[in-house]
Coordinates of C-alpha atoms and ligand atoms in Angstrom, one line a residue:
X1149 CA 37.3 -29.7 44.9
X1150 CA 38.7 -30.3 41.5
X1151 CA 36.1 -33.1 41.0
X1152 CA 33.3 -30.8 42.0
X1153 CA 34.6 -28.2 39.5
X1154 CA 34.7 -30.9 36.8
X1155 CA 31.2 -32.0 37.6
X1156 CA 30.0 -28.4 37.5
X1157 CA 31.7 -28.0 34.1
X1158 CA 30.1 -31.2 32.8
X1159 CA 26.7 -30.0 34.1
X1160 CA 27.3 -26.6 32.5
X1161 CA 28.2 -28.1 29.1
X1162 CA 25.3 -30.5 29.3
X1163 CA 23.1 -27.5 30.0
X1164 CA 24.5 -25.7 27.0
X1165 CA 23.9 -28.7 24.8
X1166 CA 20.3 -29.1 26.1
X1167 CA 19.7 -25.5 25.3
X1168 CA 21.4 -25.6 21.9
X1169 CA 18.0 -25.4 20.1
X1170 CA 16.6 -22.8 22.5
X1171 CA 15.4 -19.3 21.5
X1172 CA 17.5 -16.8 23.4
X1173 CA 17.9 -13.1 23.7
X1174 CA 19.5 -11.7 20.6
X1175 CA 18.5 -14.5 18.3
X1176 CA 17.0 -14.0 14.9
X1177 CA 14.4 -16.4 13.6
X1178 CA 13.4 -16.3 9.9
X1179 CA 10.1 -18.0 9.0
X1180 CA 9.3 -18.6 5.3
X1181 CA 6.1 -20.3 4.2
X1182 CA 2.8 -20.4 2.4
X1183 CA 0.8 -17.6 3.9
X1184 CA -2.9 -17.6 3.2
X1185 CA -5.1 -14.6 3.8
X1186 CA -8.7 -15.8 4.3
X1187 CA -11.1 -12.8 4.6
X1188 CA -13.9 -13.1 7.1
X1189 CA -15.5 -10.1 5.5
X1190 CA -18.6 -8.1 6.5
X1191 CA -19.7 -5.7 3.8
X1192 CA -22.3 -3.0 3.9
X1193 CA -24.9 -3.1 1.2
X1194 CA -24.2 -1.2 -2.0
X1195 CA -26.9 1.3 -2.8
X1196 CA -27.0 2.3 -6.5
X1197 CA -28.7 5.7 -7.2
X1198 CA -31.3 4.4 -9.6
X1199 CA -35.0 5.4 -9.1
X1200 CA -36.0 3.6 -7.0
X1201 CA -32.6 2.7 -5.5
X1202 CA -31.1 -0.6 -6.4
X1203 CA -29.7 -2.3 -3.3
X1204 CA -27.0 -5.0 -3.7
X1205 CA -26.1 -7.1 -0.6
X1206 CA -22.4 -6.1 -0.5
X1207 CA -19.3 -7.9 -1.7
X1208 CA -17.5 -11.1 -0.8
X1209 CA -13.7 -11.5 -1.0
X1210 CA -11.8 -14.6 -1.9
X1211 CA -8.7 -16.2 -0.3
X1212 CA -5.1 -15.9 -1.6
X1213 CA -1.9 -17.6 -0.7
X1214 CA 1.6 -15.9 -1.1
X1215 CA 5.1 -16.3 0.1
X1216 CA 5.4 -15.2 3.7
X1217 CA 8.7 -13.7 4.8
X1218 CA 8.5 -13.4 8.6
X1219 CA 11.6 -12.4 10.6
X1220 CA 11.6 -12.4 14.4
X1221 CA 14.1 -10.8 16.8
X1222 CA 14.3 -12.1 20.3
X1223 CA 14.3 -9.1 22.6
X1224 CA 14.8 -11.4 25.6
X1225 CA 14.6 -15.2 26.0
X1226 CA 10.8 -14.9 26.3
X1227 CA 9.8 -11.9 24.2
X1228 CA 10.2 -11.5 20.5
X1229 CA 9.3 -8.9 17.9
X1230 CA 7.9 -10.3 14.6
X1231 CA 7.2 -8.7 11.3
X1232 CA 4.7 -10.4 9.0
X1233 CA 5.7 -9.6 5.4
X1234 CA 4.8 -11.3 2.2
X1235 CA 4.6 -11.0 -1.5
X1236 CA 1.4 -9.1 -2.5
X1237 CA -1.9 -10.8 -2.0
X1238 CA -4.5 -10.5 -4.8
X1239 CA -8.1 -11.3 -4.0
X1240 CA -11.2 -11.7 -6.2
X1241 CA -14.1 -9.6 -5.2
X1242 CA -17.7 -10.6 -6.0
X1243 CA -21.0 -8.9 -5.6
X1244 CA -22.9 -11.0 -3.1
X1245 CA -26.1 -12.6 -4.2
X1246 CA -25.9 -11.2 -7.7
X1247 CA -23.2 -13.6 -8.7
X1248 CA -21.4 -10.8 -10.5
X1249 CA -17.6 -10.5 -10.4
X1250 CA -16.8 -7.0 -9.1
X1251 CA -13.1 -7.1 -9.7
X1252 CA -9.9 -7.7 -7.8
X1253 CA -7.8 -6.0 -5.2
X1254 CA -4.1 -6.3 -4.3
X1255 CA -2.7 -5.6 -0.9
X1256 CA 0.2 -5.8 1.4
X1257 CA -0.6 -6.3 5.1
X1258 CA 2.6 -5.8 7.1
X1259 CA 2.0 -6.6 10.7
X1260 CA 4.4 -6.0 13.6
X1261 CA 3.7 -8.1 16.7
X1262 CA 5.1 -8.4 20.2
X1263 CA 5.3 -12.1 21.0
X1264 CA 5.6 -14.1 24.2
X1265 CA 7.4 -17.4 24.2
X1266 CA 6.5 -19.3 27.4
X1267 CA 9.3 -21.9 26.6
X1268 CA 11.9 -19.3 25.7
X1269 CA 15.4 -20.3 26.8
X1270 CA 14.4 -24.0 26.7
X1271 CA 14.9 -26.5 23.9
X1272 CA 12.1 -28.1 22.0
X1273 CA 8.7 -26.8 20.8
X1274 CA 8.4 -23.1 20.8
X1275 CA 4.8 -22.0 21.1
X1276 CA 4.0 -18.3 21.1
X1277 CA 1.2 -15.8 21.3
X1278 CA 1.4 -12.2 20.1
X1279 CA -0.4 -9.0 19.6
X1280 CA 0.4 -6.3 17.2
X1281 CA -0.4 -3.5 14.7
X1282 CA -1.3 -4.0 11.1
X1283 CA -1.1 -1.5 8.2
X1284 CA -2.8 -2.8 5.1
X1285 CA -1.9 -1.0 1.9
X1286 CA -4.6 -1.7 -0.7
X1287 CA -3.7 -0.9 -4.3
X1288 CA -4.2 -2.0 -7.9
X1289 CA -8.0 -2.4 -7.7
X1290 CA -9.5 -3.6 -10.9
X1291 CA -13.1 -3.5 -12.0
X1292 CA -14.3 -6.7 -13.7
X1293 CA -16.2 -6.3 -17.0
X1294 CA -19.2 -8.0 -15.3
X1295 CA -19.5 -5.1 -12.8
X1296 CA -18.8 -2.5 -15.5
X1297 CA -21.6 -4.1 -17.6
X1298 CA -24.0 -4.1 -14.7
X1299 CA -23.3 -0.5 -13.9
X1300 CA -23.8 0.5 -17.5
X1301 CA -27.1 -1.3 -17.6
X1302 CA -28.4 0.1 -14.3
X1303 CA -26.9 3.6 -14.2
X1304 CA -25.9 4.2 -17.8
X1305 CA -22.3 4.5 -16.6
X1306 CA -19.7 4.2 -19.3
X1307 CA -16.7 4.2 -16.9
X1308 CA -16.2 2.6 -13.5
X1309 CA -13.3 2.6 -11.1
X1310 CA -12.9 0.7 -7.8
X1311 CA -10.8 1.9 -4.8
X1312 CA -10.5 0.7 -1.2
X1313 CA -9.0 2.8 1.6
X1314 CA -5.9 1.6 3.4
X1315 CA -6.5 0.3 6.9
X1316 CA -4.6 0.6 10.3
X1317 CA -5.7 -1.8 13.0
X1318 CA -4.9 -4.4 15.7
X1319 CA -3.9 -8.0 15.3
X1320 CA -3.7 -11.1 17.5
X1321 CA -1.8 -14.3 16.8
X1322 CA -0.6 -17.7 17.9
X1323 CA 1.9 -20.1 16.5
X1324 CA 4.5 -22.8 17.1
X1325 CA 8.0 -23.7 15.8
X1326 CA 8.4 -27.5 15.9
X1327 CA 12.1 -28.4 15.9
X1328 CA 13.6 -30.4 13.1
X1329 CA 17.4 -30.8 13.2
X1330 CA 20.0 -28.2 13.8
X1331 CA 18.5 -24.7 13.6
X1332 CA 15.6 -25.7 11.5
X1333 CA 12.0 -26.0 12.5
X1334 CA 8.5 -26.2 11.1
X1335 CA 6.4 -23.2 11.6
X1336 CA 2.6 -23.1 12.0
X1337 CA 1.0 -19.8 12.7
X1338 CA -2.4 -18.0 12.7
X1339 CA -3.3 -14.3 12.9
X1340 CA -6.5 -12.5 13.2
X1341 CA -6.2 -9.0 11.7
X1342 CA -8.7 -6.2 12.0
X1343 CA -8.8 -4.6 8.5
X1344 CA -11.6 -2.2 8.0
X1345 CA -11.9 -0.3 4.7
X1346 CA -14.2 1.8 2.7
X1347 CA -14.8 0.9 -0.9
X1348 CA -15.6 3.5 -3.6
X1349 CA -17.0 2.8 -7.0
X1350 CA -16.6 5.9 -9.0
X1351 CA -18.4 6.2 -12.3
X1352 CA -18.9 9.0 -14.8
X1353 CA -22.5 9.4 -13.4
X1354 CA -21.6 9.4 -9.7
X1355 CA -19.8 7.7 -6.8
X1356 CA -21.1 4.9 -4.6
X1357 CA -19.4 4.3 -1.2
X1358 CA -19.7 1.4 1.2
X1359 CA -17.8 0.0 4.2
X1360 CA -16.0 -3.4 3.9
X1361 CA -14.5 -5.1 7.0
X1362 CA -12.1 -7.6 5.6
X1363 CA -11.0 -8.9 9.0
X1364 CA -9.0 -11.9 7.7
X1365 CA -7.7 -15.0 9.3
X1366 CA -4.1 -15.4 8.1
X1367 CA -2.4 -18.8 8.2
X1368 CA 1.3 -19.7 7.7
X1369 CA 2.7 -23.1 7.1
X1370 CA 6.4 -23.2 6.5
X1371 CA 9.9 -23.5 7.9
X1372 CA 11.8 -21.5 10.4
X1373 CA 15.6 -21.0 10.8
X1374 CA 17.3 -19.7 13.9
X1375 CA 20.4 -17.5 13.5
Ligands
LIG1149 NI1 -13.1 -5.1 11.7

């Protein structure tokens, strides 16, 4: 009997050791990395009130990479809640076709996701998928002198101001933590975020409005540490 108990104890300890790197209920995992927001934008045309109207084919939005700060709390061994946070992203905006710089926008896209870890409670690679909610706060929009010049030439506008509405939408994601040693891992993750906004160009001779779906793919490459 004593031997059986010892064997059970050895098996239990071995099990604990095997699961030492496992994600378990109550764990925190902090992911830090290079997070890139790559817009897959779809912009309405910009109709300027000249006579006849001048139609520009919309805007394109460039990529930006910032420091991602991405904490996760394991609600159970298999379910986690993750917050995607980062230092502010700044994107160049161009007028499509015309080759004119429109300006730049800065945004914060915090995204809260419920995640499923199929290998939760087990040691080794930790793949996950998630779905969540995004709020994108767009601020500090700047008009480039090239757009200001074009608006002055076409409309006689002496002032121009760009603004984009904030967005609330859904997100989907997948990722994996690849174990290194101890509590460290490499993190690779991707999100698709539905970010739909309306842009306004206000000038002293009138306002032009058009819809812009930013809908970015977001990538993170970094490290993860389990507490
Ligand atoms: Ni969209």
